[in-house]
Coordinates of C-alpha atoms in Angstrom, one line a residue:
M1 CA 170.8 102.0 92.7
K2 CA 172.9 99.1 93.2
V3 CA 172.5 95.9 91.1
S4 CA 173.7 92.6 92.0
S5 CA 172.8 89.0 91.2
I6 CA 172.5 85.3 92.5
P7 CA 172.1 82.1 90.7
F8 CA 168.6 81.1 89.9
K9 CA 169.2 77.9 91.7
S10 CA 169.9 79.8 94.9
T11 CA 166.5 81.0 95.5
G12 CA 165.0 77.8 95.5
F13 CA 162.0 78.9 93.4
F14 CA 162.9 77.5 90.1
S15 CA 162.2 74.0 88.7
K16 CA 164.8 71.3 88.1
I17 CA 164.2 71.3 84.4
M18 CA 164.8 75.3 84.2
I19 CA 168.0 74.8 86.3
D20 CA 169.2 72.1 84.1
Y21 CA 168.5 74.0 80.9
L22 CA 170.5 77.1 82.3
E23 CA 173.4 74.8 83.2
Q24 CA 173.0 73.1 79.7
K25 CA 172.7 69.6 81.1
E26 CA 172.7 66.8 78.7
S27 CA 169.3 65.6 79.9
T28 CA 167.7 68.8 78.4
K29 CA 169.4 69.1 75.0
E30 CA 167.1 66.9 73.0
F31 CA 164.1 69.5 74.1
Y32 CA 165.7 72.9 72.6
N33 CA 167.2 74.0 69.4
N34 CA 169.7 76.8 70.1
F35 CA 170.9 78.0 73.4
P36 CA 170.8 81.7 74.1
D37 CA 174.3 82.6 73.4
H38 CA 176.2 84.4 70.6
T39 CA 176.4 81.2 68.5
G40 CA 172.9 80.3 69.1
F41 CA 171.5 83.5 68.0
Y42 CA 173.9 83.4 65.0
N43 CA 172.4 80.0 64.0
Q44 CA 168.8 81.0 64.7
I45 CA 169.0 84.1 62.5
E46 CA 170.4 82.2 59.6
E47 CA 167.6 79.5 60.1
K48 CA 164.6 82.0 60.4
E49 CA 165.9 84.1 57.6
R50 CA 165.8 81.0 55.3
S51 CA 162.0 80.1 56.3
Y52 CA 160.1 83.3 56.8
S53 CA 158.6 84.7 53.6
K54 CA 158.3 88.3 52.4
Q55 CA 154.5 87.9 51.9
T56 CA 154.0 87.0 55.7
R57 CA 156.2 90.1 56.7
L58 CA 154.0 92.5 54.5
L59 CA 150.7 90.8 56.1
L60 CA 152.1 91.3 59.6
V61 CA 153.2 94.9 59.1
A62 CA 149.7 95.5 57.6
A63 CA 148.0 93.8 60.6
L64 CA 150.0 96.0 63.0
K65 CA 149.4 99.1 61.3
K66 CA 145.7 98.5 61.5
Q67 CA 145.7 97.5 65.0
Y68 CA 147.8 100.8 66.0
A69 CA 145.6 102.9 63.9
N70 CA 143.7 104.8 66.7
F71 CA 146.7 104.8 69.2
D72 CA 149.5 107.2 69.9
V73 CA 152.4 105.5 68.4
S74 CA 155.9 106.6 69.5
E75 CA 158.5 107.4 66.8
K76 CA 160.5 104.4 67.8
T77 CA 157.7 101.9 67.8
E78 CA 156.5 103.3 64.2
Q79 CA 160.3 102.7 63.0
H80 CA 160.2 99.2 64.4
I81 CA 157.1 98.3 62.6
E82 CA 158.3 99.7 59.4
L83 CA 161.6 97.7 59.9
L84 CA 159.7 94.5 60.0
K85 CA 159.3 94.9 56.1
Q86 CA 163.0 94.2 55.7
K87 CA 164.2 90.6 55.5
E88 CA 167.2 91.7 58.0
T89 CA 164.7 92.5 60.7
F90 CA 163.7 89.9 63.3
T91 CA 161.7 89.9 66.6
V92 CA 162.3 88.6 70.2
T93 CA 158.8 88.1 71.8
T94 CA 157.1 87.6 75.1
G95 CA 153.4 86.7 75.7
H96 CA 151.4 87.5 78.5
Q97 CA 147.8 87.5 79.5
L98 CA 145.6 90.5 79.6
N99 CA 145.8 90.7 83.4
L100 CA 143.9 93.7 85.0
F101 CA 146.4 96.7 85.3
T102 CA 149.2 94.4 84.2
G103 CA 148.6 92.0 87.0
P104 CA 151.6 90.6 88.9
L105 CA 155.0 92.6 88.9
Y106 CA 156.8 90.2 86.7
F107 CA 154.7 91.5 83.6
L108 CA 157.2 94.5 83.7
Y109 CA 160.3 92.0 83.8
K110 CA 159.0 90.3 80.9
I111 CA 158.8 93.3 78.8
I112 CA 161.8 95.0 79.8
S113 CA 163.7 91.7 79.3
T114 CA 162.5 91.5 75.8
I115 CA 163.3 95.1 75.2
N116 CA 166.8 94.8 76.6
L117 CA 167.5 91.6 74.6
A118 CA 166.3 93.3 71.4
E119 CA 168.8 96.1 71.9
A120 CA 171.5 93.8 72.9
L121 CA 171.2 91.4 69.7
S122 CA 171.0 94.6 67.5
Q123 CA 174.6 95.6 68.8
K124 CA 175.9 92.0 68.7
F125 CA 174.5 91.7 65.0
P126 CA 174.9 95.2 63.5
N127 CA 173.6 94.1 60.1
K128 CA 170.5 93.0 61.7
N129 CA 167.6 94.8 63.2
V130 CA 165.9 93.1 66.3
V131 CA 162.4 94.4 67.4
P132 CA 160.8 93.6 70.8
M133 CA 157.3 92.3 70.6
Y134 CA 154.8 91.7 73.2
W135 CA 152.1 89.1 72.2
M136 CA 149.0 89.7 73.9
A137 CA 147.0 86.6 74.8
T138 CA 143.7 88.1 73.6
E139 CA 142.4 84.6 72.9
D140 CA 142.7 83.3 76.3
H141 CA 139.4 82.5 78.2
D142 CA 140.6 82.0 81.9
F143 CA 139.2 85.2 83.1
D144 CA 139.4 84.0 86.8
E145 CA 143.4 84.4 86.2
I146 CA 143.4 87.8 85.0
N147 CA 140.4 89.7 86.6
Y148 CA 142.3 91.0 89.7
F149 CA 145.7 92.3 91.0
N150 CA 147.0 93.0 94.4
F151 CA 147.7 96.3 95.9
E152 CA 149.1 96.8 99.5
G153 CA 147.8 93.4 100.4
K154 CA 144.3 93.9 99.1
K155 CA 142.7 92.3 96.0
V156 CA 141.4 94.8 93.4
K157 CA 138.9 92.7 91.3
W158 CA 136.8 93.1 88.4
N159 CA 133.5 91.3 88.7
R160 CA 131.7 90.5 85.3
K161 CA 130.3 87.7 83.6
D162 CA 132.8 85.3 82.0
G163 CA 132.7 83.7 78.6
G164 CA 134.8 83.8 75.4
A165 CA 138.1 85.4 74.5
V166 CA 139.0 87.8 77.0
G167 CA 140.4 90.3 74.5
R168 CA 137.0 90.7 73.1
F169 CA 135.5 91.5 76.7
S170 CA 133.8 94.9 77.0
T171 CA 135.4 97.1 79.5
D172 CA 131.9 98.1 81.1
G173 CA 132.1 97.8 85.0
L174 CA 135.8 99.0 85.3
S175 CA 135.0 102.5 86.3
A176 CA 133.7 101.0 89.7
V177 CA 137.0 99.2 89.8
L178 CA 138.7 102.5 89.4
D179 CA 136.8 104.1 92.2
V180 CA 138.0 101.2 94.6
F181 CA 141.6 101.6 93.3
A182 CA 141.7 105.4 93.4
N183 CA 140.6 105.5 96.9
Q184 CA 143.7 103.3 98.1
L185 CA 146.2 105.2 95.8
G186 CA 146.2 108.7 97.7
G187 CA 146.9 112.1 96.0
S188 CA 150.4 112.1 95.0
K189 CA 151.8 113.0 91.6
N190 CA 152.6 109.3 91.0
A191 CA 149.3 108.3 92.2
K192 CA 147.6 110.7 89.7
Y193 CA 149.6 109.2 86.9
L194 CA 148.3 105.6 87.8
K195 CA 144.6 106.8 88.1
D196 CA 145.0 108.5 84.7
L197 CA 146.6 105.4 83.1
F198 CA 143.9 103.2 84.4
A199 CA 141.3 105.6 83.5
K200 CA 142.4 106.1 79.9
G201 CA 143.2 102.6 79.2
Y202 CA 139.8 100.9 80.6
L203 CA 137.3 103.8 80.2
E204 CA 138.4 105.3 77.0
H205 CA 138.6 101.8 75.2
S206 CA 135.7 99.4 74.5
N207 CA 137.4 96.2 74.8
L208 CA 140.1 94.5 76.9
A209 CA 142.7 94.0 74.1
D210 CA 142.7 97.8 73.3
A211 CA 142.7 98.8 76.9
T212 CA 145.8 96.6 77.5
R213 CA 147.5 97.8 74.5
Y214 CA 147.0 101.4 75.5
I215 CA 148.4 100.6 79.0
A216 CA 151.5 98.7 77.8
N217 CA 152.1 101.2 75.1
D218 CA 152.1 104.0 77.4
L219 CA 154.4 102.4 79.9
F220 CA 157.0 101.2 77.1
K221 CA 156.5 103.3 73.9
E222 CA 159.8 105.2 74.3
F223 CA 161.6 101.8 74.1
G224 CA 159.9 100.8 70.9
L225 CA 158.0 98.0 72.2
V226 CA 155.5 96.6 69.3
I227 CA 152.3 94.8 70.7
L228 CA 150.4 92.2 68.6
D229 CA 147.0 90.9 68.8
G230 CA 146.9 87.4 67.2
D231 CA 142.9 87.4 67.2
N232 CA 143.2 88.7 63.7
A233 CA 141.8 87.5 60.3
S234 CA 144.6 88.0 58.1
L235 CA 147.3 86.6 60.5
K236 CA 144.9 83.6 61.0
N237 CA 144.8 83.2 57.2
V238 CA 148.5 82.4 57.3
F239 CA 147.9 79.8 59.9
I240 CA 145.3 77.9 57.9
P241 CA 147.7 75.0 56.5
F242 CA 148.6 74.1 60.2
V243 CA 145.2 74.1 61.4
K244 CA 144.1 71.9 58.4
D245 CA 146.9 69.6 59.3
E246 CA 145.8 69.4 62.9
L247 CA 142.3 68.7 62.0
E248 CA 143.2 66.0 59.6
H249 CA 146.2 64.3 61.3
S250 CA 146.3 65.3 64.9
T251 CA 150.0 66.2 64.3
S252 CA 150.5 68.0 67.5
F253 CA 149.0 65.2 69.8
K254 CA 151.4 62.6 68.1
E255 CA 154.5 64.5 68.3
V256 CA 154.0 66.1 71.9
S257 CA 152.9 62.9 73.2
K258 CA 156.2 61.1 71.8
T259 CA 157.9 64.1 73.5
I260 CA 156.4 63.9 76.8
N261 CA 157.3 60.1 77.1
K262 CA 160.9 61.3 77.0
L263 CA 160.7 64.3 79.0
G264 CA 158.6 62.7 81.7
I265 CA 161.5 60.4 82.7
D266 CA 163.4 63.2 84.3
Y267 CA 161.0 66.1 84.6
K268 CA 157.5 67.1 85.4
V269 CA 155.2 67.5 82.5
Q270 CA 153.7 70.9 82.3
V271 CA 150.5 70.3 79.9
N272 CA 149.1 67.3 78.2
P273 CA 148.0 67.6 74.6
R274 CA 144.4 66.9 73.3
E275 CA 143.8 64.9 70.1
I276 CA 142.9 68.2 68.6
N277 CA 144.4 71.4 70.2
L278 CA 142.1 73.9 68.7
F279 CA 139.2 75.8 70.0
Y280 CA 136.2 77.3 68.2
L281 CA 136.0 80.9 69.0
G282 CA 132.4 82.6 69.0
E283 CA 131.6 86.0 70.0
N284 CA 130.9 84.9 73.7
S285 CA 132.4 81.6 73.7
R286 CA 135.7 79.6 73.1
E287 CA 135.0 75.9 73.2
R288 CA 137.1 72.9 72.4
I289 CA 137.1 71.2 68.8
L290 CA 136.3 67.4 69.3
Y291 CA 136.4 64.6 66.8
E292 CA 133.9 61.7 67.7
D293 CA 132.3 59.1 65.5
G294 CA 133.6 60.5 62.3
V295 CA 132.2 64.1 63.0
F296 CA 133.9 67.4 64.5
K297 CA 131.9 68.7 67.1
V298 CA 132.3 72.1 69.1
N299 CA 132.0 71.2 72.9
N300 CA 129.1 72.5 74.8
T301 CA 127.3 73.5 71.5
S302 CA 125.1 72.0 68.8
L303 CA 127.6 72.7 66.4
R304 CA 128.7 69.8 64.2
F305 CA 130.8 69.5 61.0
S306 CA 131.7 66.9 58.6
K307 CA 135.4 66.9 57.4
S308 CA 134.6 69.0 54.2
E309 CA 132.3 71.2 56.3
I310 CA 135.0 72.2 58.8
L311 CA 137.6 72.7 56.1
R312 CA 135.4 75.0 54.2
E313 CA 134.7 76.7 57.7
L314 CA 138.5 77.1 58.0
R315 CA 138.8 78.7 54.6
E316 CA 136.0 81.1 55.0
N317 CA 136.3 82.0 58.8
P318 CA 139.8 81.3 59.8
L319 CA 139.2 83.6 62.9
A320 CA 137.0 81.1 64.5
F321 CA 139.8 78.8 64.9
S322 CA 141.9 79.4 68.3
P323 CA 145.0 77.6 68.9
N324 CA 145.3 76.3 72.6
V325 CA 148.5 76.3 74.7
I326 CA 150.0 73.6 72.5
M327 CA 149.5 75.2 69.1
R328 CA 149.7 79.0 70.2
P329 CA 153.4 78.8 70.1
L330 CA 153.5 77.5 66.7
F331 CA 151.1 80.3 65.4
Q332 CA 153.4 82.9 66.9
E333 CA 156.5 81.4 65.1
V334 CA 154.7 81.1 61.9
I335 CA 153.5 84.7 61.8
L336 CA 156.5 86.4 63.3
P337 CA 160.3 86.5 62.0
N338 CA 160.9 85.6 65.6
L339 CA 164.4 84.4 67.0
C340 CA 163.7 83.9 70.8
Y341 CA 160.8 83.5 73.2
I342 CA 161.2 85.0 76.8
G343 CA 158.9 83.7 79.4
G344 CA 158.8 82.5 83.0
A345 CA 159.9 79.1 84.0
G346 CA 156.4 77.6 83.8
E347 CA 156.1 78.8 80.0
M348 CA 159.7 77.4 79.3
A349 CA 158.6 74.1 80.8
Y350 CA 155.8 73.7 78.1
W351 CA 157.7 75.0 75.3
F352 CA 160.2 72.3 76.0
Q353 CA 157.5 69.7 74.9
L354 CA 157.1 71.3 71.4
K355 CA 160.4 71.0 69.5
A356 CA 159.5 67.6 67.8
Y357 CA 156.3 69.2 66.8
F358 CA 157.8 72.2 65.3
K359 CA 160.6 69.9 63.4
K360 CA 157.5 67.7 62.0
V361 CA 155.7 70.9 60.5
K362 CA 159.1 72.4 59.4
I363 CA 159.0 75.7 61.4
P364 CA 162.2 76.7 63.2
F365 CA 161.9 76.1 66.9
P366 CA 162.9 79.4 68.7
I367 CA 165.6 80.1 71.2
L368 CA 164.1 79.9 74.8
L369 CA 165.2 82.4 77.4
L370 CA 164.1 82.6 81.1
R371 CA 163.0 86.2 81.6
N372 CA 164.7 88.3 84.2
S373 CA 163.4 87.9 87.7
V374 CA 164.0 90.6 90.2
Q375 CA 164.0 91.1 94.1
V376 CA 163.7 94.8 94.9
I377 CA 165.2 95.8 98.0
S378 CA 164.8 99.4 99.5
E379 CA 167.8 101.1 101.2
K380 CA 166.1 100.7 104.6
Q381 CA 165.6 97.0 104.1
Q382 CA 169.1 96.5 102.9
K383 CA 170.4 98.1 106.2
K384 CA 168.2 95.8 108.1
L385 CA 169.6 92.7 106.2
D386 CA 173.1 94.0 106.9
K387 CA 172.5 94.4 110.5
L388 CA 171.1 90.9 111.0
K389 CA 173.8 89.6 108.7
I390 CA 171.5 88.0 106.1
S391 CA 173.0 87.6 102.8
H392 CA 171.1 87.9 99.5
I393 CA 171.3 84.0 99.2
E394 CA 170.2 83.5 102.8
L395 CA 167.2 85.7 102.2
F396 CA 165.5 83.1 100.0
A397 CA 165.9 80.0 102.6
K398 CA 162.8 78.5 103.9
Q399 CA 161.9 80.6 106.9
H400 CA 162.6 77.9 109.5
V401 CA 166.0 77.2 108.0
L402 CA 166.9 80.9 108.0
L403 CA 165.9 81.1 111.6
S404 CA 167.7 78.2 112.8
K405 CA 170.9 79.3 111.1
K406 CA 170.7 82.9 112.5
V407 CA 169.9 81.7 116.3
I408 CA 172.7 79.2 116.0
E409 CA 175.2 82.0 114.6
N410 CA 174.0 84.4 117.4
S411 CA 173.9 81.8 120.2
E412 CA 176.6 81.9 123.0
I413 CA 176.2 78.3 123.5
D414 CA 177.1 75.4 120.9
L415 CA 173.9 74.4 119.4
N416 CA 175.5 72.4 116.6
F417 CA 175.5 68.7 117.5
E418 CA 177.3 67.4 114.3
E419 CA 180.5 66.7 116.2
K420 CA 178.6 65.0 119.0
M421 CA 176.7 62.8 116.4
H422 CA 180.0 62.1 114.3
Y423 CA 181.7 61.1 117.8
L424 CA 178.6 58.7 118.5
K425 CA 178.7 57.1 115.1
N426 CA 182.5 56.4 115.5
E427 CA 181.8 54.7 118.9
F428 CA 179.0 52.6 117.2
S429 CA 181.4 51.7 114.4
E430 CA 183.8 50.0 116.8
L431 CA 180.7 48.2 118.5
K432 CA 179.7 47.1 114.9
A433 CA 183.0 45.7 114.4
I434 CA 182.9 43.6 117.5
A435 CA 179.4 42.7 117.0
R436 CA 180.1 41.3 113.5
K437 CA 182.5 38.6 115.3
T438 CA 179.5 37.3 117.4
D439 CA 176.0 36.8 115.6
V440 CA 173.5 38.6 113.5
S441 CA 171.2 39.4 116.4
F442 CA 173.8 41.2 118.3
V443 CA 174.6 43.3 115.2
N444 CA 170.9 44.2 114.8
A445 CA 170.8 45.2 118.5
V446 CA 173.8 47.5 117.9
N447 CA 172.2 49.0 114.8
A448 CA 169.0 49.7 116.8
Q449 CA 170.7 51.3 119.7
E450 CA 172.7 53.6 117.4
R451 CA 169.4 54.7 115.7
K452 CA 167.9 55.2 119.2
Q453 CA 170.8 57.4 120.4
L454 CA 171.1 59.6 117.2
K455 CA 167.3 60.0 117.2
G456 CA 167.8 61.1 121.2
L457 CA 170.4 63.6 120.0
E458 CA 168.3 65.1 117.3
Y459 CA 165.5 65.6 119.6
L460 CA 167.7 67.2 122.3
Q461 CA 169.1 69.4 119.5
K462 CA 165.7 70.6 118.3
R463 CA 164.7 71.2 122.0
L464 CA 167.6 73.2 122.6
L465 CA 167.1 75.2 119.4
K466 CA 163.4 75.8 120.3
A467 CA 164.4 77.2 123.7
E468 CA 167.1 79.4 122.1
K469 CA 164.7 80.9 119.5
K470 CA 162.5 81.7 122.5
R471 CA 165.4 83.2 124.4
Q472 CA 166.2 85.2 121.1
K473 CA 162.7 86.2 120.4
E474 CA 163.5 89.8 119.3
L475 CA 165.8 88.5 116.7
V476 CA 163.6 85.8 115.5
D477 CA 160.8 88.3 115.3
R478 CA 162.8 90.8 113.3
I479 CA 163.9 88.2 110.6
I480 CA 160.3 87.0 110.3
L481 CA 158.9 90.5 109.7
L482 CA 161.7 91.3 107.2
Q483 CA 161.6 88.2 105.2
N484 CA 157.8 88.3 105.1
E485 CA 158.2 91.9 103.9
L486 CA 160.5 90.9 100.9
L487 CA 158.8 87.5 100.2
P488 CA 155.3 87.8 100.8
N489 CA 153.5 84.5 101.5
Q490 CA 156.9 83.1 101.4
S491 CA 156.9 83.4 97.6
L492 CA 158.7 85.9 95.1
E493 CA 157.3 89.3 95.4
E494 CA 157.1 89.5 91.6
R495 CA 154.2 87.0 91.7
Q496 CA 152.3 88.8 94.3
L497 CA 152.7 92.5 94.0
N498 CA 151.6 95.0 91.3
F499 CA 154.0 97.5 89.7
S500 CA 151.9 100.3 91.1
E501 CA 153.1 99.7 94.5
Y502 CA 156.7 100.6 93.4
Y503 CA 155.5 103.4 90.9
I504 CA 153.8 105.2 93.8
A505 CA 157.1 105.1 95.8
Y506 CA 159.5 105.7 92.7
G507 CA 157.5 107.0 89.8
P508 CA 159.0 106.6 86.4
S509 CA 162.5 106.1 87.6
F510 CA 161.4 102.6 88.7
I511 CA 161.0 101.5 85.1
Q512 CA 164.1 103.3 84.1
S513 CA 166.0 101.5 87.0
L514 CA 164.7 98.2 85.7
K515 CA 165.7 99.2 82.1
E516 CA 169.3 99.9 83.2
A517 CA 169.6 97.0 85.5
L518 CA 168.1 93.9 83.7
K519 CA 170.6 91.9 81.6
P520 CA 168.6 88.9 80.2
L521 CA 171.8 87.1 78.7
D522 CA 173.3 86.9 82.1
L523 CA 171.1 84.0 83.2
N524 CA 171.0 85.1 86.8
F525 CA 168.4 86.4 89.4
T526 CA 168.8 90.1 89.8
I527 CA 168.7 91.9 93.2
L528 CA 167.9 95.5 92.7
E529 CA 168.7 97.9 95.7
L530 CA 166.8 101.1 95.4

């Protein structure tokens, strides 16, 4: 194994706001609290310690123990849950949807980033305990986003009727999915583990939340990962004051809207708030709560509440009130002794919209950390890169740019017209100087001729490059084939592949290699050569 890194910026796959945040540009500083460095974590610990109550700690631990009651809990995970009773214990958290068989490869990177950060902070602050937490997005209802994963270029999909919070979905029908998947896996030892993991997860648990917990626990329990399901009555009970505030005052809408007006000047806005950022959760439905004509309504249902009725419903049935993408982060930070949220660039972008809202409701805004991203390169692929003289940074270039660069480098003729264009511009500069001494019409004629000549040179350069690419077809084909292998669909492989493809090849050592390689506080993109 060989580990190296390149700046996130060099990949071309990360947004402007994310790059500016990593570089601590002034334009981002209003939208986050503490930065993920030693000073930032020191300040965050002090802030969270002051605000997080012992009562909430005990409720959290009780909820976790109940959720883990029928699972094989590792000694390390059990220790971490017990440590959460102590005021010196904090969490770092990542959240993820309940994607079928973990979904895209980056699920592993999120979890391992979280585990490694917890270990690093426990070492940096020896008087504190830091526990890695995975928040399962059990209340999401976007089934189409989670009902499949890709394996060897094919989509493995679960077809069932949609409706309600996905964590509550029955696992009926997943035996048929296993049959399809098992036929693709083959008969190796690693394949057998994957088949057993899928079968035990989905066929021996009745709902998707428990199945996902089983799979994530089996993959990461030796590292002490703690898995939380927020769809829990006692935890929702702690959140009642914030839901009440939302129903009565639309606080999140007001505060996030103000932030968007500022954030939108320089950056793309990720999500727009609604006047009420809550859903009403039924057994098979999750519908928006609306306020119209002095009445609270549940969208697409006949449910109607007066103000007093909906507040009574909140007190008696807090489980029915489900935060949306704007309020879920607040729910997380209310019920966890959390220091840091680790997520992808898209997630970070909407968290940047929330700081003012957190301040208004007096909850500490967590440190935000971009999860590790990884490009896995096999020994064979690295040899090909070396032979083609493609650096790791060059690998991420747009394909047409990469091809042009390598064809030019490999050509026996001069395909670079920069000197010729520079010479032409100098010649026209002299002509313009003469033209200015005559009249405006002559100046315009010179400018027009300059544009025409430069455009002609550009056209000739493109024609020459096209001819050279044709002549170097073997080189071009090799580059295309290799880049498409490493960046399927011209995208990061972590967004396309499922972990099972690498598990088949490397077995449990793949997860161990990631555990050793990923350094979440390095703030760079990881290249892992296996």
